[in-house]
Short mmCIF file of C-alpha atoms (C1' of nucleotides) in Angstrom, two decimals:
data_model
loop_
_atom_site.label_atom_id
_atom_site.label_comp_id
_atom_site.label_asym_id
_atom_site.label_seq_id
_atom_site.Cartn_x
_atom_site.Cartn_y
_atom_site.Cartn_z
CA UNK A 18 -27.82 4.96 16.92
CA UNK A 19 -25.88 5.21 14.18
CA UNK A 20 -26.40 4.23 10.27
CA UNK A 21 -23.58 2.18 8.55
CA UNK A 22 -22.36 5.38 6.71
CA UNK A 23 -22.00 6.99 10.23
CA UNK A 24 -20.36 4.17 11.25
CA UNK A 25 -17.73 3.88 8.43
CA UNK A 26 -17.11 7.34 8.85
CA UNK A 27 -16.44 7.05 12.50
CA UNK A 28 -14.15 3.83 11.88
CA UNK A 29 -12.80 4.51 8.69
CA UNK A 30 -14.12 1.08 7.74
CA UNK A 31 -15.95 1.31 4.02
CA UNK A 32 -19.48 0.18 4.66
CA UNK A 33 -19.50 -2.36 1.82
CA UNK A 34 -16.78 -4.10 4.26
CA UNK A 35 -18.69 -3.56 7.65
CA UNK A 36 -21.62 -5.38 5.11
CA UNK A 37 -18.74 -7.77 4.32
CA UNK A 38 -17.94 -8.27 8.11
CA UNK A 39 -21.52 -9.43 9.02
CA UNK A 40 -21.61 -11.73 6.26
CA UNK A 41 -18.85 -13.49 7.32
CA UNK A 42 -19.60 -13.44 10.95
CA UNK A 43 -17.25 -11.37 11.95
CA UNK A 44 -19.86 -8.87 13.07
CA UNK A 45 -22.97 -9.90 14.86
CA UNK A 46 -26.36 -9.53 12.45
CA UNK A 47 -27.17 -5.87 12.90
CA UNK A 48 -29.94 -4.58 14.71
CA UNK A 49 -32.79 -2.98 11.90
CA UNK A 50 -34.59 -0.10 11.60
CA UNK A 51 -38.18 -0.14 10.24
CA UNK A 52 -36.58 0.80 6.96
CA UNK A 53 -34.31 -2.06 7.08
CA UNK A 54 -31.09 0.10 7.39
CA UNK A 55 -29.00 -1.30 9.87
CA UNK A 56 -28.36 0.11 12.95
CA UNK A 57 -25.50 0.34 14.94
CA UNK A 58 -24.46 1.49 18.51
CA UNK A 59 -20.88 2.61 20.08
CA UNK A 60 -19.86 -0.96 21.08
CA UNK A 61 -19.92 -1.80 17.04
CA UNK A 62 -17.54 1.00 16.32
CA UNK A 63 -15.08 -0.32 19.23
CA UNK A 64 -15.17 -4.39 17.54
CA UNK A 65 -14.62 -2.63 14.27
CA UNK A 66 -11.91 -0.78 15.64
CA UNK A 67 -10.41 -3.72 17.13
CA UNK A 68 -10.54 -5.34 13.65
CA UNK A 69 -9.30 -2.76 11.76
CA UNK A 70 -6.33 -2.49 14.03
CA UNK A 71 -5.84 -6.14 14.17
CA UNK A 72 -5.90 -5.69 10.52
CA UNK A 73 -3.33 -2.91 10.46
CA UNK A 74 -1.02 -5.59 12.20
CA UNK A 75 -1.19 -7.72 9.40
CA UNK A 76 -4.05 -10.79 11.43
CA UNK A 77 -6.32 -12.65 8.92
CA UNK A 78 -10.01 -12.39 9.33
CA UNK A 79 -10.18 -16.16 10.66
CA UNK A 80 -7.17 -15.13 13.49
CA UNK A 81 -9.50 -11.97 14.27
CA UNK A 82 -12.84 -14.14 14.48
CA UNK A 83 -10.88 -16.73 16.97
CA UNK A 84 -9.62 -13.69 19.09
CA UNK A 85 -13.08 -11.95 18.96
CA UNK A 86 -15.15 -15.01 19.53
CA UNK A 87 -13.20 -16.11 22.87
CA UNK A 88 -14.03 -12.62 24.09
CA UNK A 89 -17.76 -13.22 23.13
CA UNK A 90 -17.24 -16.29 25.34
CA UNK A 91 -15.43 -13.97 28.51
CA UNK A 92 -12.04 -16.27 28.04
CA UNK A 93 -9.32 -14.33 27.64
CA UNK A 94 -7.51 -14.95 24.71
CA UNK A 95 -4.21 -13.61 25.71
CA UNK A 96 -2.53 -16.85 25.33
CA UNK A 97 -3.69 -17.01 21.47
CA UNK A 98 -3.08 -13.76 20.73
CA UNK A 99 0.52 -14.21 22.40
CA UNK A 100 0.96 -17.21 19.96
CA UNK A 101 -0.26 -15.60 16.87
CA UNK A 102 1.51 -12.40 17.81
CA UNK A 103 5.28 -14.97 18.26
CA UNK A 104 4.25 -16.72 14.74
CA UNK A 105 3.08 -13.38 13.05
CA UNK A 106 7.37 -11.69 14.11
CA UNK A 107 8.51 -15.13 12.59
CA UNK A 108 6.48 -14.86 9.48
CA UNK A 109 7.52 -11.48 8.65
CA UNK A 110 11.22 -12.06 9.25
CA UNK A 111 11.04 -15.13 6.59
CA UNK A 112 9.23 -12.70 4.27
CA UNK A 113 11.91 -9.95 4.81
CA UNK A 114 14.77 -12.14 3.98
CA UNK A 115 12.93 -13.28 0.83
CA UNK A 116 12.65 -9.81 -0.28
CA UNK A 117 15.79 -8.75 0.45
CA UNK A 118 17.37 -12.16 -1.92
CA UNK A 119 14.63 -11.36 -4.20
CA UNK A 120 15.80 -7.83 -4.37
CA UNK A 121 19.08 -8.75 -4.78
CA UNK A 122 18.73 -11.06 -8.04
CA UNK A 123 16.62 -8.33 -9.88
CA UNK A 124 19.36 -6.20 -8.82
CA UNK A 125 21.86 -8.36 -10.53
CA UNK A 126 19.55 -8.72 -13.10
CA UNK A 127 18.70 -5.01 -13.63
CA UNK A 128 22.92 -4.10 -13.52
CA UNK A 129 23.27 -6.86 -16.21
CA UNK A 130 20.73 -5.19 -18.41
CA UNK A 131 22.23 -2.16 -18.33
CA UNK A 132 25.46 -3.40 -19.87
CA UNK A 133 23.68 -4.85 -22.71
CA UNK A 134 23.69 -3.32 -26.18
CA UNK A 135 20.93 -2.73 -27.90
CA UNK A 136 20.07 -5.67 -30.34
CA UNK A 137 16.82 -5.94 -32.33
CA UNK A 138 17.08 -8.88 -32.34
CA UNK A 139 17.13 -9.93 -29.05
CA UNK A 140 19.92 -12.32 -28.48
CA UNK A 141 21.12 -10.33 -25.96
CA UNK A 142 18.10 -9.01 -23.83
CA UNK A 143 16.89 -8.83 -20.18
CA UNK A 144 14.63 -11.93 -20.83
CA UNK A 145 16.99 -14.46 -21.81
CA UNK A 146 18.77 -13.24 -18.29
CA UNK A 147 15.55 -14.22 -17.06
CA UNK A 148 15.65 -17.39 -17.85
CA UNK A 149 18.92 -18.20 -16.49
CA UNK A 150 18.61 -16.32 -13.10
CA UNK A 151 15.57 -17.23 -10.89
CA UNK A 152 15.53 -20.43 -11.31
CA UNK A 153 15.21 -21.14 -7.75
CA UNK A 154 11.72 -21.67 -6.35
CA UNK A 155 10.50 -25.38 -7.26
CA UNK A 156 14.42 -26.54 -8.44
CA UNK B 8 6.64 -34.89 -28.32
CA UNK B 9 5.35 -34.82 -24.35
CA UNK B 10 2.52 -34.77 -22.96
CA UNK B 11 1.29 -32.44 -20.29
CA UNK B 12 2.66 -35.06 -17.13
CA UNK B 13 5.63 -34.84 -18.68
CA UNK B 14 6.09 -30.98 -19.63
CA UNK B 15 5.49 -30.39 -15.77
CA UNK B 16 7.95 -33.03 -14.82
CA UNK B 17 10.24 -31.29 -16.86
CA UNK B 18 9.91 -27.71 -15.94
CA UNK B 19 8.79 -28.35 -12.18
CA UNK B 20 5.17 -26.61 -13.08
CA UNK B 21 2.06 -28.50 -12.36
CA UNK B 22 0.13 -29.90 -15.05
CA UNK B 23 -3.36 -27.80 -13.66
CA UNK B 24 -1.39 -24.53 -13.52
CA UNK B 25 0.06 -25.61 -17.53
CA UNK B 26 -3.10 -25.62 -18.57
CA UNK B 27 -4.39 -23.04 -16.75
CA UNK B 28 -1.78 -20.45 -18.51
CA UNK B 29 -3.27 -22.01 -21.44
CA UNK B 30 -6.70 -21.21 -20.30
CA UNK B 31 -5.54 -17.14 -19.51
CA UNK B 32 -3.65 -17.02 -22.87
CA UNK B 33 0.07 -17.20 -21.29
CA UNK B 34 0.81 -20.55 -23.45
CA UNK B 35 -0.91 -20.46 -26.93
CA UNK B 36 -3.67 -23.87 -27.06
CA UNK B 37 -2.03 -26.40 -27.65
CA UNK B 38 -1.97 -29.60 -30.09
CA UNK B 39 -3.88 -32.59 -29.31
CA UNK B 40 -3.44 -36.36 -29.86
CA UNK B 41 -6.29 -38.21 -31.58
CA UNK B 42 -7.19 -38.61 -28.02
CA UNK B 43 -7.14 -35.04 -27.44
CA UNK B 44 -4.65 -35.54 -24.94
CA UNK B 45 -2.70 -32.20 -25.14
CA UNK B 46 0.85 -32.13 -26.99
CA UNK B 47 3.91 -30.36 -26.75
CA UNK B 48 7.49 -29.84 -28.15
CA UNK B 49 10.59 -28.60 -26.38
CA UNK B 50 9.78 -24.68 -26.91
CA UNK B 51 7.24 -24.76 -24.97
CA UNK B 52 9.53 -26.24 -21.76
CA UNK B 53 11.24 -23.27 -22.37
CA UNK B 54 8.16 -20.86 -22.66
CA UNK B 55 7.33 -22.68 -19.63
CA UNK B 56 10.42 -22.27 -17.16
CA UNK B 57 10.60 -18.94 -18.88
CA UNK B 58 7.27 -18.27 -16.96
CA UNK B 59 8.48 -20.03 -13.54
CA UNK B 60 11.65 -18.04 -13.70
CA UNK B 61 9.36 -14.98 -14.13
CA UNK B 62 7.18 -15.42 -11.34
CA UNK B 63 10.03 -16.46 -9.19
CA UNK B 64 11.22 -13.08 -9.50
CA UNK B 65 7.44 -12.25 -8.55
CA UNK B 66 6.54 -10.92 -12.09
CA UNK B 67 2.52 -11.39 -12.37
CA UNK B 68 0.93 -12.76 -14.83
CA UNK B 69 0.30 -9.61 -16.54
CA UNK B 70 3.54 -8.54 -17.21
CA UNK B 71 4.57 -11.74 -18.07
CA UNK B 72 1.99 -12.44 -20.54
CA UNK B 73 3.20 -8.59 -21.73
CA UNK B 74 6.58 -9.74 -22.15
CA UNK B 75 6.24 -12.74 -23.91
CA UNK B 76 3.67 -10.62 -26.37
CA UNK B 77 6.17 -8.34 -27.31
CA UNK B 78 8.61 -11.43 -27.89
CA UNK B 79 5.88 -13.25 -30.08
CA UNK B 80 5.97 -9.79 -32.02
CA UNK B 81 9.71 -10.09 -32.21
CA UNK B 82 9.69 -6.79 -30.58
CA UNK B 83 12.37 -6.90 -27.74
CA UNK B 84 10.38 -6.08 -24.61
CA UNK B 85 14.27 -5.25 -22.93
CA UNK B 86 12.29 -1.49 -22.63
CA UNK B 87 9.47 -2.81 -20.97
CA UNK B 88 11.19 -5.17 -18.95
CA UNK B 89 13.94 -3.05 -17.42
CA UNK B 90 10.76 -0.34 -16.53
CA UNK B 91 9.15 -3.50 -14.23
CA UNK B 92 12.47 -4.72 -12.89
CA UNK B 93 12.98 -1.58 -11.60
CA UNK B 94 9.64 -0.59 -10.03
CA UNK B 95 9.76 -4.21 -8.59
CA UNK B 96 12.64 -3.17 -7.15
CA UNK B 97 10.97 -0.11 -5.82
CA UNK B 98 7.83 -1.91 -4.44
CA UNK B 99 10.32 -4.69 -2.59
CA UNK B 100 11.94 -2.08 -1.11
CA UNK B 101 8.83 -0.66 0.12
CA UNK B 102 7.31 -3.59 1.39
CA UNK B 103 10.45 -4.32 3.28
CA UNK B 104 10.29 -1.19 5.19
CA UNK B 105 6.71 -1.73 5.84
CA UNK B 106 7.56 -5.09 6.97
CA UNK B 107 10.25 -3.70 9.45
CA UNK B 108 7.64 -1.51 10.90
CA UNK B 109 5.10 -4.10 11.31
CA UNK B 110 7.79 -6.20 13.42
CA UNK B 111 8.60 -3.51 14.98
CA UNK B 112 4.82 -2.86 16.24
CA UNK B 113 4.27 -6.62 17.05
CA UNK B 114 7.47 -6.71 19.00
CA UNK B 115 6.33 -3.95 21.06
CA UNK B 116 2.91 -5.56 21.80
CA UNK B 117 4.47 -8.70 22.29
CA UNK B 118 6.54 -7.45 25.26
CA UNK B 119 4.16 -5.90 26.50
CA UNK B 120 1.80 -8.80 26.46
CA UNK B 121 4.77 -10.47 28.31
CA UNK B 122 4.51 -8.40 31.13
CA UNK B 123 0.75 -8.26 31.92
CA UNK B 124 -0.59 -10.25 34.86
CA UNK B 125 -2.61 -12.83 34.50
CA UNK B 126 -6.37 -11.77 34.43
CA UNK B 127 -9.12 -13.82 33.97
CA UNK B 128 -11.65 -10.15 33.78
CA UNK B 129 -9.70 -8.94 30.48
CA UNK B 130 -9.05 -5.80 32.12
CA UNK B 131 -5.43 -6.44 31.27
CA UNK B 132 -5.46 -8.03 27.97
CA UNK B 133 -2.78 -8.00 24.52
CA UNK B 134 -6.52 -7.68 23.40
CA UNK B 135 -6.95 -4.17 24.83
CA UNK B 136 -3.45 -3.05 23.56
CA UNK B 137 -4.46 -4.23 20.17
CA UNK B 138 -7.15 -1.15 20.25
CA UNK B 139 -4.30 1.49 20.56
CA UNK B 140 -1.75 0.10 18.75
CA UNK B 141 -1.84 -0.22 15.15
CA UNK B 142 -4.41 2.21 14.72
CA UNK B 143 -2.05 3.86 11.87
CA UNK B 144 -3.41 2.68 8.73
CA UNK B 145 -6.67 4.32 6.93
CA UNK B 146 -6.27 7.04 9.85
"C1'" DC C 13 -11.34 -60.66 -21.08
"C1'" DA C 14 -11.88 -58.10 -16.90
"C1'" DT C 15 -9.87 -54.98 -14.09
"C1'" DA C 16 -6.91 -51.91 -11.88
"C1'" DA C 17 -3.63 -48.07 -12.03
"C1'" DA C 18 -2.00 -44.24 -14.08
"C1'" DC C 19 -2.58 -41.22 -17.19
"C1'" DC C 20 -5.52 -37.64 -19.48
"C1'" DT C 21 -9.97 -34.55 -20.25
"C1'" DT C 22 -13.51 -30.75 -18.88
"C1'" DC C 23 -15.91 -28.04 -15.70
"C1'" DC C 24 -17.18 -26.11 -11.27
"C1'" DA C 25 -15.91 -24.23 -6.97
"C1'" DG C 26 -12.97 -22.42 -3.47
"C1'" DT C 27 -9.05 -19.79 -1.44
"C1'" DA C 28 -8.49 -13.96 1.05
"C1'" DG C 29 -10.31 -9.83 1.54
"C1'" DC C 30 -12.43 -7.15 -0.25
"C1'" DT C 31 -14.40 -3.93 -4.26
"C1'" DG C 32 -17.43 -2.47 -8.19
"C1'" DG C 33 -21.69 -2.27 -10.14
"C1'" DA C 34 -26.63 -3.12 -11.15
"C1'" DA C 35 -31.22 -2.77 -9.74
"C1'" DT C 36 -34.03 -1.19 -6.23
"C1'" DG C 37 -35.87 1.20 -1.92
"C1'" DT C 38 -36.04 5.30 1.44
"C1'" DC C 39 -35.82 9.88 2.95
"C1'" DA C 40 -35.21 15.01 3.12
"C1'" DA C 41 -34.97 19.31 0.54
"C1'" DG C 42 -36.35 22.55 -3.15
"C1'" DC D 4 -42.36 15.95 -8.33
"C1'" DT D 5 -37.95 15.28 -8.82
"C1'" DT D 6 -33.25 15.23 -7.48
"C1'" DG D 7 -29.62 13.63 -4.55
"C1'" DA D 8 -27.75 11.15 -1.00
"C1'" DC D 9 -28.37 7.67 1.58
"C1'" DA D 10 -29.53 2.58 2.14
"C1'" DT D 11 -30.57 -2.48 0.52
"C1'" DT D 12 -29.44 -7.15 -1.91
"C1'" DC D 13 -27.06 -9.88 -5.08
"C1'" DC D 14 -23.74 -11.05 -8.54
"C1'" DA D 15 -19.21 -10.68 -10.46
"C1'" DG D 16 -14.32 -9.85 -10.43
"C1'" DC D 17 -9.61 -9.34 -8.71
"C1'" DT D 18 -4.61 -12.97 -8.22
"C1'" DA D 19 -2.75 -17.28 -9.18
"C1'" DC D 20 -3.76 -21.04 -8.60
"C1'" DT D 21 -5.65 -25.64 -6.40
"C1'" DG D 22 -9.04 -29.40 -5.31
"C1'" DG D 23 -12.31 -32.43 -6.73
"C1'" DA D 24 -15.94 -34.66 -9.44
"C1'" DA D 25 -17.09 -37.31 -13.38
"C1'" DG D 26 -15.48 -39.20 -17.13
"C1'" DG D 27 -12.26 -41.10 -21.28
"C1'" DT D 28 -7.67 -43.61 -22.64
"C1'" DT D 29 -3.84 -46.54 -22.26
"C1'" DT D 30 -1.04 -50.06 -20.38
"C1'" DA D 31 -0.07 -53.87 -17.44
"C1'" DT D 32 -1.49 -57.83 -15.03
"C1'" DG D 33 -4.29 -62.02 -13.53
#
DNA sequence: CATAAACCTTCCAGTAGCTGGAATGTCAAG
DNA sequence: CTTGACATTCCAGCTACTGGAAGGTTTATG
């Protein structure tokens, strides 16, 4: 029987967000002790696990709650999982070559400002760059 | 003189999200009409796409609504501006390798996943690989 | 003149995933 | 008895908007 401090330190989950996990549903209502405290046993640290982990790959709370409530059921949710895994790989290769153009315009941008002179009053500064460059997203 | 319909269909920024920047003191409050219909000018389309061009480049708010300060002042924020360039630059970078490794993880489950049997017990589950994998951040 | 459509206004609430803090209760040690 | 370390609930805030309700204004049309 462990108390959510116990718990947190076994998971490495902060307790406000094991509190934050019940509220949501993610976590069943914890059993209480006669003080209220909430209780938990070793099959609570081994969900949390499985949500912080899920979490380390990057799953929202709602994909997590699907996953963990067709296991509540017994269905295996292999297929979903194998679905959100395919769509996560896709996501994050978009994202990386957004970076990498975004990276490369404030590179341009950064190289540009470096050749600028000084000047107080800013005719020629970074900003007005700014507005030239970047003026991609919602043409 | 436009009005706030117009202003977005010039700069491509949505009349909520205009006068929410008003709201967070990004665009100073604007003129009314007698019908208190808000009223602007062609500096403030540039203010505006200023902005967009900003957070294209994935400036926040913040440092926006720094920049632009320092410009009100008639202070050239070039300084200021190079500093966030480059730690954008930094923090892209970052997230990029991140990003890399998180594909990298999910393309390791994924194949995995690929290979598992069919089981209708769970005993052989992406689930179950879920646990040991990604157990990496907040160690 | 009534009415509809297309504007505009304000204000409240919600998104994701927590986190901080206040006010309060409980428990063990000195 | 008090101090400290736990726990509790609830409310608010973070980012950058976005949706929607409830209403006012303007213009066009029948």
């Amino acid at each position: 029987m462990l108390q959510i401090g116990e718990l947190s330190d076994l998971t490495g989950v902060p307790a406000k967000t094991i509190r934050y996990y019940e509220d949501i549903g993610l976590l069943p209502p914890a059993r209480r002790d006669d003080n209220h405290y909430r209780l938990y046993e070793q099959k609570d640290a081994e969900r949390l696990r499985f949500i912080r982990s899920a979490r380390a790959l990057d799953f929202s709370l709602q994909e997590i709650a699907q996953i963990l409530a067709a296991r509540d059921r017994h269905e295996p949710p292999c297929g979903h999982v194998m679905e959100i895994i395919q769509s996560h790989i896709d996501e994050i290769e978009a994202r990386i070559r957004e970076l990498e153009q975004l990276k490369q315009e404030l590179t341009v941008l950064y190289d540009a400002g470096q050749d600028l002179p000084e000047d107080v009053h800013m005719r020629s500064c970074v900003c007005n760059l700014i507005q030239i460059s970047g003026t991609k997203k919602g043409n």
